mmCIF file of N, CA and C in Angstrom:
data_model
loop_
_atom_site.group_PDB
_atom_site.id
_atom_site.type_symbol
_atom_site.label_atom_id
_atom_site.label_comp_id
_atom_site.label_asym_id
_atom_site.label_seq_id
_atom_site.Cartn_x
_atom_site.Cartn_y
_atom_site.Cartn_z
ATOM 1 N N UNK V 1 116.070 -166.555 22.956
ATOM 2 C CA UNK V 1 116.252 -165.193 22.224
ATOM 3 C C UNK V 1 117.943 -165.057 21.928
ATOM 4 N N UNK V 2 117.993 -164.505 20.798
ATOM 5 C CA UNK V 2 119.025 -164.293 19.982
ATOM 6 C C UNK V 2 119.720 -163.121 20.920
ATOM 7 N N UNK V 3 121.208 -163.450 21.545
ATOM 8 C CA UNK V 3 121.978 -162.406 22.287
ATOM 9 C C UNK V 3 121.678 -160.960 21.714
ATOM 10 N N UNK V 4 121.973 -160.610 20.702
ATOM 11 C CA UNK V 4 122.246 -159.478 20.076
ATOM 12 C C UNK V 4 120.802 -158.592 20.023
ATOM 13 N N UNK V 5 119.664 -159.466 20.018
ATOM 14 C CA UNK V 5 118.569 -158.889 20.216
ATOM 15 C C UNK V 5 118.274 -157.928 21.821
ATOM 16 N N UNK V 6 118.818 -158.403 22.731
ATOM 17 C CA UNK V 6 118.998 -158.137 23.679
ATOM 18 C C UNK V 6 118.841 -156.587 23.990
ATOM 19 N N UNK V 7 119.726 -155.899 23.159
ATOM 20 C CA UNK V 7 120.180 -154.519 23.196
ATOM 21 C C UNK V 7 118.574 -153.689 22.768
ATOM 22 N N UNK V 8 117.533 -154.096 21.975
ATOM 23 C CA UNK V 8 116.536 -153.786 21.728
ATOM 24 C C UNK V 8 115.692 -153.596 22.458
ATOM 25 N N UNK V 9 115.888 -154.547 23.664
ATOM 26 C CA UNK V 9 115.120 -154.318 24.918
ATOM 27 C C UNK V 9 115.026 -153.215 25.707
ATOM 28 N N UNK V 10 116.036 -152.655 25.532
ATOM 29 C CA UNK V 10 116.287 -151.632 26.516
ATOM 30 C C UNK V 10 115.819 -150.213 26.273
ATOM 31 N N UNK V 11 115.429 -149.386 27.068
ATOM 32 C CA UNK V 11 114.674 -148.225 26.547
ATOM 33 C C UNK V 11 115.583 -147.391 25.751
ATOM 34 N N UNK V 12 117.056 -147.225 26.053
ATOM 35 C CA UNK V 12 117.797 -146.328 25.526
ATOM 36 C C UNK V 12 118.323 -146.841 24.196
ATOM 37 N N UNK V 13 118.083 -147.869 23.729
ATOM 38 C CA UNK V 13 118.790 -148.452 22.670
ATOM 39 C C UNK V 13 118.192 -147.573 21.387
ATOM 40 N N UNK V 14 119.249 -147.232 20.583
ATOM 41 C CA UNK V 14 118.930 -146.264 19.588
ATOM 42 C C UNK V 14 118.091 -147.187 18.190
ATOM 43 N N UNK V 15 118.362 -148.302 18.347
ATOM 44 C CA UNK V 15 117.415 -149.104 17.264
ATOM 45 C C UNK V 15 116.160 -149.138 17.733
ATOM 46 N N UNK V 16 115.532 -148.662 18.676
ATOM 47 C CA UNK V 16 114.303 -149.136 19.144
ATOM 48 C C UNK V 16 113.545 -148.033 18.387
ATOM 49 N N UNK V 17 113.892 -146.665 18.154
ATOM 50 C CA UNK V 17 113.261 -145.577 17.674
ATOM 51 C C UNK V 17 112.820 -146.290 16.118
ATOM 52 N N UNK V 18 113.728 -146.824 15.675
ATOM 53 C CA UNK V 18 113.756 -147.292 14.266
ATOM 54 C C UNK V 18 113.105 -148.499 13.904
ATOM 55 N N UNK V 19 113.032 -149.205 14.806
ATOM 56 C CA UNK V 19 112.379 -150.444 14.987
ATOM 57 C C UNK V 19 110.721 -149.823 14.927
ATOM 58 N N UNK V 20 110.414 -148.732 16.067
ATOM 59 C CA UNK V 20 109.009 -148.277 15.978
ATOM 60 C C UNK V 20 108.629 -147.584 14.893
ATOM 61 N N UNK V 21 109.381 -146.885 14.119
ATOM 62 C CA UNK V 21 109.304 -146.316 12.885
ATOM 63 C C UNK V 21 108.528 -147.334 12.011
ATOM 64 N N UNK V 22 109.468 -148.427 11.562
ATOM 65 C CA UNK V 22 109.111 -149.357 10.638
ATOM 66 C C UNK V 22 107.959 -150.109 10.998
ATOM 67 N N UNK V 23 107.552 -150.591 12.204
ATOM 68 C CA UNK V 23 106.765 -151.175 12.435
ATOM 69 C C UNK V 23 105.623 -150.570 12.828
ATOM 70 N N UNK V 24 105.564 -149.422 12.813
ATOM 71 C CA UNK V 24 104.271 -148.580 13.279
ATOM 72 C C UNK V 24 103.069 -149.008 11.719
ATOM 73 N N UNK V 25 101.985 -148.881 12.094
ATOM 74 C CA UNK V 25 100.628 -149.218 11.084
ATOM 75 C C UNK V 25 100.887 -149.123 9.878
ATOM 76 N N UNK V 26 101.638 -147.807 9.440
ATOM 77 C CA UNK V 26 101.955 -147.807 8.014
ATOM 78 C C UNK V 26 103.131 -148.059 7.660
ATOM 79 N N UNK V 27 104.434 -148.250 8.238
ATOM 80 C CA UNK V 27 106.093 -148.126 7.778
ATOM 81 C C UNK V 27 106.169 -149.377 7.270
ATOM 82 N N UNK V 28 105.486 -150.515 6.991
ATOM 83 C CA UNK V 28 105.444 -151.776 6.701
ATOM 84 C C UNK V 28 104.975 -151.448 5.047
ATOM 85 N N UNK V 29 103.863 -151.186 4.949
ATOM 86 C CA UNK V 29 103.137 -151.060 3.904
ATOM 87 C C UNK V 29 103.940 -149.856 2.897
ATOM 88 N N UNK V 30 104.382 -149.233 3.503
ATOM 89 C CA UNK V 30 105.240 -147.731 2.529
ATOM 90 C C UNK V 30 106.308 -148.576 2.068
ATOM 91 N N UNK V 31 107.348 -148.929 2.728
ATOM 92 C CA UNK V 31 108.348 -149.912 2.283
ATOM 93 C C UNK V 31 108.116 -150.673 1.269
ATOM 94 N N UNK V 32 107.465 -151.565 1.518
ATOM 95 C CA UNK V 32 106.765 -152.689 0.753
ATOM 96 C C UNK V 32 106.428 -151.986 -0.832
ATOM 97 N N UNK V 33 105.466 -150.831 -0.623
ATOM 98 C CA UNK V 33 105.263 -150.099 -1.723
ATOM 99 C C UNK V 33 106.480 -149.646 -2.717
ATOM 100 N N UNK V 34 107.336 -148.958 -2.126
ATOM 101 C CA UNK V 34 108.348 -148.242 -2.913
ATOM 102 C C UNK V 34 109.273 -149.107 -3.195
ATOM 103 N N UNK V 35 109.522 -150.503 -2.671
ATOM 104 C CA UNK V 35 110.373 -151.549 -3.042
ATOM 105 C C UNK V 35 110.236 -151.738 -4.595
ATOM 106 N N UNK V 36 108.892 -151.674 -5.112
ATOM 107 C CA UNK V 36 108.891 -151.766 -6.479
ATOM 108 C C UNK V 36 109.368 -150.521 -7.520
ATOM 109 N N UNK V 37 109.587 -149.754 -7.130
ATOM 110 C CA UNK V 37 110.401 -148.532 -7.571
ATOM 111 C C UNK V 37 109.892 -147.049 -6.971
ATOM 112 N N UNK V 38 110.156 -146.067 -7.396
ATOM 113 C CA UNK V 38 109.654 -144.447 -7.092
ATOM 114 C C UNK V 38 108.585 -144.584 -7.398
ATOM 115 N N UNK V 39 107.389 -143.967 -6.192
ATOM 116 C CA UNK V 39 106.392 -143.491 -6.727
ATOM 117 C C UNK V 39 105.882 -141.960 -6.371
ATOM 118 N N UNK V 40 104.921 -141.380 -7.184
ATOM 119 C CA UNK V 40 104.477 -140.176 -6.695
ATOM 120 C C UNK V 40 103.601 -140.255 -5.338
ATOM 121 N N UNK V 41 103.301 -139.222 -4.670
ATOM 122 C CA UNK V 41 102.605 -139.318 -3.434
ATOM 123 C C UNK V 41 101.172 -139.898 -3.472
ATOM 124 N N UNK V 42 100.277 -139.564 -4.845
ATOM 125 C CA UNK V 42 98.992 -139.911 -4.900
ATOM 126 C C UNK V 42 99.450 -141.540 -5.105
ATOM 127 N N UNK V 43 100.147 -141.956 -6.350
ATOM 128 C CA UNK V 43 100.274 -143.233 -6.286
ATOM 129 C C UNK V 43 100.588 -143.927 -5.239
ATOM 130 N N UNK V 44 101.109 -143.594 -4.236
ATOM 131 C CA UNK V 44 101.595 -144.447 -3.011
ATOM 132 C C UNK V 44 100.243 -144.540 -2.043
ATOM 133 N N UNK V 45 99.575 -143.353 -2.132
ATOM 134 C CA UNK V 45 98.212 -143.074 -1.402
ATOM 135 C C UNK V 45 97.471 -144.181 -2.099
ATOM 136 N N UNK V 46 97.043 -144.441 -3.227
ATOM 137 C CA UNK V 46 96.282 -145.292 -3.957
ATOM 138 C C UNK V 46 96.529 -146.748 -3.613
ATOM 139 N N UNK V 47 97.687 -147.002 -3.537
ATOM 140 C CA UNK V 47 98.222 -148.478 -3.691
ATOM 141 C C UNK V 47 98.142 -148.682 -2.151
ATOM 142 N N UNK V 48 98.089 -148.036 -0.925
ATOM 143 C CA UNK V 48 98.068 -148.509 0.467
ATOM 144 C C UNK V 48 96.659 -147.950 0.863
ATOM 145 N N UNK V 49 95.797 -149.106 0.880
ATOM 146 C CA UNK V 49 94.233 -148.716 0.878
ATOM 147 C C UNK V 49 94.218 -148.063 2.416
ATOM 148 N N UNK V 50 93.369 -147.106 2.578
ATOM 149 C CA UNK V 50 92.925 -146.801 3.941
ATOM 150 C C UNK V 50 94.167 -145.964 4.646
ATOM 151 N N UNK V 51 95.083 -145.582 4.276
ATOM 152 C CA UNK V 51 95.998 -144.694 4.721
ATOM 153 C C UNK V 51 95.333 -142.995 4.231
ATOM 154 N N UNK V 52 95.410 -142.400 5.426
ATOM 155 C CA UNK V 52 95.133 -141.003 5.219
ATOM 156 C C UNK V 52 96.333 -139.973 4.713
ATOM 157 N N UNK V 53 96.315 -138.963 4.101
ATOM 158 C CA UNK V 53 97.135 -138.183 3.873
ATOM 159 C C UNK V 53 98.105 -137.465 5.072
ATOM 160 N N UNK V 54 97.561 -137.316 5.854
ATOM 161 C CA UNK V 54 98.021 -136.771 7.080
ATOM 162 C C UNK V 54 99.184 -137.939 7.646
ATOM 163 N N UNK V 55 98.647 -139.198 7.699
ATOM 164 C CA UNK V 55 99.472 -140.427 7.950
ATOM 165 C C UNK V 55 100.829 -140.909 7.234
ATOM 166 N N UNK V 56 100.154 -140.884 5.829
ATOM 167 C CA UNK V 56 101.190 -141.075 4.867
ATOM 168 C C UNK V 56 102.491 -139.801 4.777
ATOM 169 N N UNK V 57 102.223 -138.891 4.847
ATOM 170 C CA UNK V 57 102.824 -137.406 5.061
ATOM 171 C C UNK V 57 104.066 -138.003 6.393
ATOM 172 N N UNK V 58 103.466 -137.803 7.002
ATOM 173 C CA UNK V 58 103.904 -138.559 8.412
ATOM 174 C C UNK V 58 105.097 -139.369 8.369
ATOM 175 N N UNK V 59 104.516 -140.479 7.852
ATOM 176 C CA UNK V 59 105.322 -141.643 7.570
ATOM 177 C C UNK V 59 106.326 -141.222 6.580
ATOM 178 N N UNK V 60 106.194 -140.881 5.681
ATOM 179 C CA UNK V 60 107.388 -140.280 4.693
ATOM 180 C C UNK V 60 108.516 -139.313 5.449
ATOM 181 N N UNK V 61 108.039 -138.252 6.032
ATOM 182 C CA UNK V 61 108.690 -137.797 6.696
ATOM 183 C C UNK V 61 109.855 -138.271 7.462
ATOM 184 N N UNK V 62 109.135 -138.755 8.366
ATOM 185 C CA UNK V 62 110.313 -139.951 9.448
ATOM 186 C C UNK V 62 110.707 -140.898 8.690
ATOM 187 N N UNK V 63 110.334 -141.410 7.528
ATOM 188 C CA UNK V 63 111.674 -142.364 6.934
ATOM 189 C C UNK V 63 112.604 -141.621 6.202
ATOM 190 N N UNK V 64 112.278 -140.217 5.536
ATOM 191 C CA UNK V 64 113.377 -139.505 5.178
ATOM 192 C C UNK V 64 114.345 -139.112 6.354
ATOM 193 N N UNK V 65 113.699 -139.154 7.356
ATOM 194 C CA UNK V 65 114.832 -138.485 8.358
ATOM 195 C C UNK V 65 115.540 -139.705 8.921
ATOM 196 N N UNK V 66 114.892 -141.067 9.042
ATOM 197 C CA UNK V 66 115.735 -142.079 9.278
ATOM 198 C C UNK V 66 116.776 -142.533 8.181
ATOM 199 N N UNK V 67 116.475 -141.652 6.950
ATOM 200 C CA UNK V 67 117.383 -142.458 5.944
ATOM 201 C C UNK V 67 117.004 -143.623 5.047
ATOM 202 N N UNK V 68 115.526 -143.912 4.872
ATOM 203 C CA UNK V 68 114.996 -145.045 4.431
ATOM 204 C C UNK V 68 114.390 -144.764 3.048
ATOM 205 N N UNK V 69 114.274 -143.313 2.921
ATOM 206 C CA UNK V 69 113.410 -142.656 2.044
ATOM 207 C C UNK V 69 113.960 -141.461 1.531
ATOM 208 N N UNK V 70 113.664 -141.099 0.045
ATOM 209 C CA UNK V 70 114.418 -140.057 -0.561
ATOM 210 C C UNK V 70 113.279 -139.427 -1.155
ATOM 211 N N UNK V 71 113.363 -138.129 -0.913
ATOM 212 C CA UNK V 71 112.133 -137.526 -1.583
ATOM 213 C C UNK V 71 112.533 -136.444 -2.346
ATOM 214 N N UNK V 72 112.270 -136.473 -4.013
ATOM 215 C CA UNK V 72 112.819 -136.028 -4.932
ATOM 216 C C UNK V 72 111.720 -134.829 -5.582
ATOM 217 N N UNK V 73 112.049 -133.528 -5.692
ATOM 218 C CA UNK V 73 111.197 -132.396 -6.326
ATOM 219 C C UNK V 73 111.369 -132.350 -7.737
ATOM 220 N N UNK V 74 110.230 -133.157 -8.683
ATOM 221 C CA UNK V 74 110.721 -133.152 -9.755
ATOM 222 C C UNK V 74 110.194 -131.942 -10.584
ATOM 223 N N UNK V 75 111.209 -131.368 -11.697
ATOM 224 C CA UNK V 75 110.982 -130.126 -12.313
ATOM 225 C C UNK V 75 109.582 -130.439 -13.214
ATOM 226 N N UNK V 76 108.482 -130.390 -13.014
ATOM 227 C CA UNK V 76 107.342 -130.001 -13.855
ATOM 228 C C UNK V 76 106.787 -129.047 -13.396
ATOM 229 N N UNK V 77 105.418 -128.500 -14.301
ATOM 230 C CA UNK V 77 104.919 -127.505 -13.829
ATOM 231 C C UNK V 77 103.521 -127.973 -13.753
ATOM 232 N N UNK V 78 102.891 -127.762 -12.560
ATOM 233 C CA UNK V 78 103.455 -127.478 -11.531
ATOM 234 C C UNK V 78 104.445 -128.652 -10.505
ATOM 235 N N UNK V 79 104.937 -128.204 -9.597
ATOM 236 C CA UNK V 79 106.158 -129.261 -9.416
ATOM 237 C C UNK V 79 105.685 -130.484 -8.655
ATOM 238 N N UNK V 80 106.115 -131.765 -8.932
ATOM 239 C CA UNK V 80 105.586 -132.583 -8.099
ATOM 240 C C UNK V 80 106.738 -133.242 -7.389
ATOM 241 N N UNK V 81 106.350 -134.247 -6.237
ATOM 242 C CA UNK V 81 107.493 -135.123 -5.748
ATOM 243 C C UNK V 81 107.222 -136.542 -5.846
ATOM 244 N N UNK V 82 108.587 -137.108 -5.663
ATOM 245 C CA UNK V 82 108.444 -138.542 -6.023
ATOM 246 C C UNK V 82 109.566 -138.996 -4.802
ATOM 247 N N UNK V 83 109.027 -140.292 -4.477
ATOM 248 C CA UNK V 83 109.590 -140.869 -3.385
ATOM 249 C C UNK V 83 110.265 -142.327 -3.651
ATOM 250 N N UNK V 84 111.454 -142.727 -3.268
ATOM 251 C CA UNK V 84 112.167 -143.782 -3.740
ATOM 252 C C UNK V 84 112.880 -144.156 -2.196
ATOM 253 N N UNK V 85 113.020 -145.554 -2.440
ATOM 254 C CA UNK V 85 113.850 -146.070 -1.110
ATOM 255 C C UNK V 85 115.357 -145.636 -1.394
ATOM 256 N N UNK V 86 116.198 -145.688 0.029
ATOM 257 C CA UNK V 86 117.445 -145.615 -0.620
ATOM 258 C C UNK V 86 117.881 -146.876 -0.021
ATOM 259 N N UNK V 87 119.372 -146.881 -0.171
ATOM 260 C CA UNK V 87 120.101 -148.125 -0.098
ATOM 261 C C UNK V 87 119.759 -149.059 1.067
ATOM 262 N N UNK V 88 119.538 -147.985 2.164
ATOM 263 C CA UNK V 88 119.036 -148.865 3.495
ATOM 264 C C UNK V 88 117.724 -149.346 3.394
ATOM 265 N N UNK V 89 117.098 -148.178 2.730
ATOM 266 C CA UNK V 89 115.430 -148.713 2.815
ATOM 267 C C UNK V 89 114.998 -149.749 1.906
ATOM 268 N N UNK V 90 115.885 -149.780 0.970
ATOM 269 C CA UNK V 90 115.676 -151.084 -0.223
ATOM 270 C C UNK V 90 115.904 -152.435 0.650
ATOM 271 N N UNK V 91 117.165 -151.961 1.653
ATOM 272 C CA UNK V 91 117.686 -153.210 2.425
ATOM 273 C C UNK V 91 116.601 -153.767 3.444
ATOM 274 N N UNK V 92 116.163 -152.800 4.024
ATOM 275 C CA UNK V 92 115.071 -152.743 5.136
ATOM 276 C C UNK V 92 113.908 -153.973 4.476
ATOM 277 N N UNK V 93 113.675 -153.205 3.347
ATOM 278 C CA UNK V 93 112.195 -153.809 2.724
ATOM 279 C C UNK V 93 112.468 -155.432 2.509
ATOM 280 N N UNK V 94 113.800 -155.723 2.039
ATOM 281 C CA UNK V 94 114.103 -157.154 1.471
ATOM 282 C C UNK V 94 114.045 -158.046 2.934
ATOM 283 N N UNK V 95 114.707 -157.209 3.958
ATOM 284 C CA UNK V 95 114.754 -158.118 5.307
ATOM 285 C C UNK V 95 113.036 -158.018 5.543
ATOM 286 N N UNK V 96 112.647 -157.311 5.295
ATOM 287 C CA UNK V 96 111.040 -157.312 5.601
ATOM 288 C C UNK V 96 110.248 -158.755 4.715
ATOM 289 N N UNK V 97 110.719 -158.780 3.496
ATOM 290 C CA UNK V 97 109.822 -160.057 2.734
ATOM 291 C C UNK V 97 109.640 -161.328 3.197
ATOM 292 N N UNK V 98 110.631 -162.004 4.005
ATOM 293 C CA UNK V 98 110.315 -163.292 4.465
ATOM 294 C C UNK V 98 108.904 -163.390 5.739
ATOM 295 N N UNK V 99 109.147 -162.108 6.662
ATOM 296 C CA UNK V 99 107.936 -161.645 7.657
ATOM 297 C C UNK V 99 106.521 -161.229 6.647
ATOM 298 N N UNK V 100 106.871 -160.872 5.576
ATOM 299 C CA UNK V 100 105.347 -160.737 4.738
ATOM 300 C C UNK V 100 105.183 -162.031 4.282
ATOM 301 N N UNK V 101 105.654 -162.693 3.822
ATOM 302 C CA UNK V 101 105.331 -163.973 3.475
ATOM 303 C C UNK V 101 104.899 -164.741 4.191
ATOM 304 N N UNK V 102 105.212 -164.862 5.465
ATOM 305 C CA UNK V 102 104.593 -165.248 6.354
ATOM 306 C C UNK V 102 103.345 -164.835 6.826
ATOM 307 N N UNK V 103 102.918 -163.604 6.564
ATOM 308 C CA UNK V 103 101.840 -162.708 7.329
ATOM 309 C C UNK V 103 101.022 -163.523 6.333
ATOM 310 N N UNK V 104 101.229 -163.247 4.762
ATOM 311 C CA UNK V 104 100.204 -163.782 3.536
ATOM 312 C C UNK V 104 99.909 -165.050 3.824
ATOM 313 N N UNK V 105 100.524 -165.947 3.934
ATOM 314 C CA UNK V 105 100.624 -167.345 4.543
ATOM 315 C C UNK V 105 99.695 -167.696 5.303
ATOM 316 N N UNK V 106 99.886 -167.167 6.727
ATOM 317 C CA UNK V 106 99.088 -167.365 7.900
ATOM 318 C C UNK V 106 97.629 -166.705 7.469
ATOM 319 N N UNK V 107 97.266 -165.679 6.889
ATOM 320 C CA UNK V 107 96.158 -164.934 6.592
ATOM 321 C C UNK V 107 95.278 -165.921 5.731
ATOM 322 N N UNK V 108 95.869 -166.463 4.865
ATOM 323 C CA UNK V 108 95.426 -167.409 3.696
ATOM 324 C C UNK V 108 94.835 -168.889 4.565
ATOM 325 N N UNK V 109 95.289 -168.855 5.517
ATOM 326 C CA UNK V 109 95.147 -170.346 6.270
ATOM 327 C C UNK V 109 93.834 -169.837 7.220
ATOM 328 N N UNK V 110 93.614 -168.608 7.827
ATOM 329 C CA UNK V 110 92.328 -168.252 8.542
ATOM 330 C C UNK V 110 90.947 -167.981 7.790
#
């Protein structure tokens, strides 16, 4: 084990909450979808097959609180909302790419 990762094993490590948010059922998929650019809620929901409105809303709120996603109200009538990765969120999405490549490769072998 890499010594720096030992801190994540401790219950009181602040990084554990962020790790939990990103690796939750929908977290990786939201980050991956938004890595291609800003999306409105319904566009994001359409891209992520199977996510409910409730879970997508919860994930986006959590990520906004973590500083990974920025929510922008667009000046339209009626108002609409766009979601985009912050610099921190884009960095997280880039770091996830090797893992996602491994998942795709492994899934194709099964």
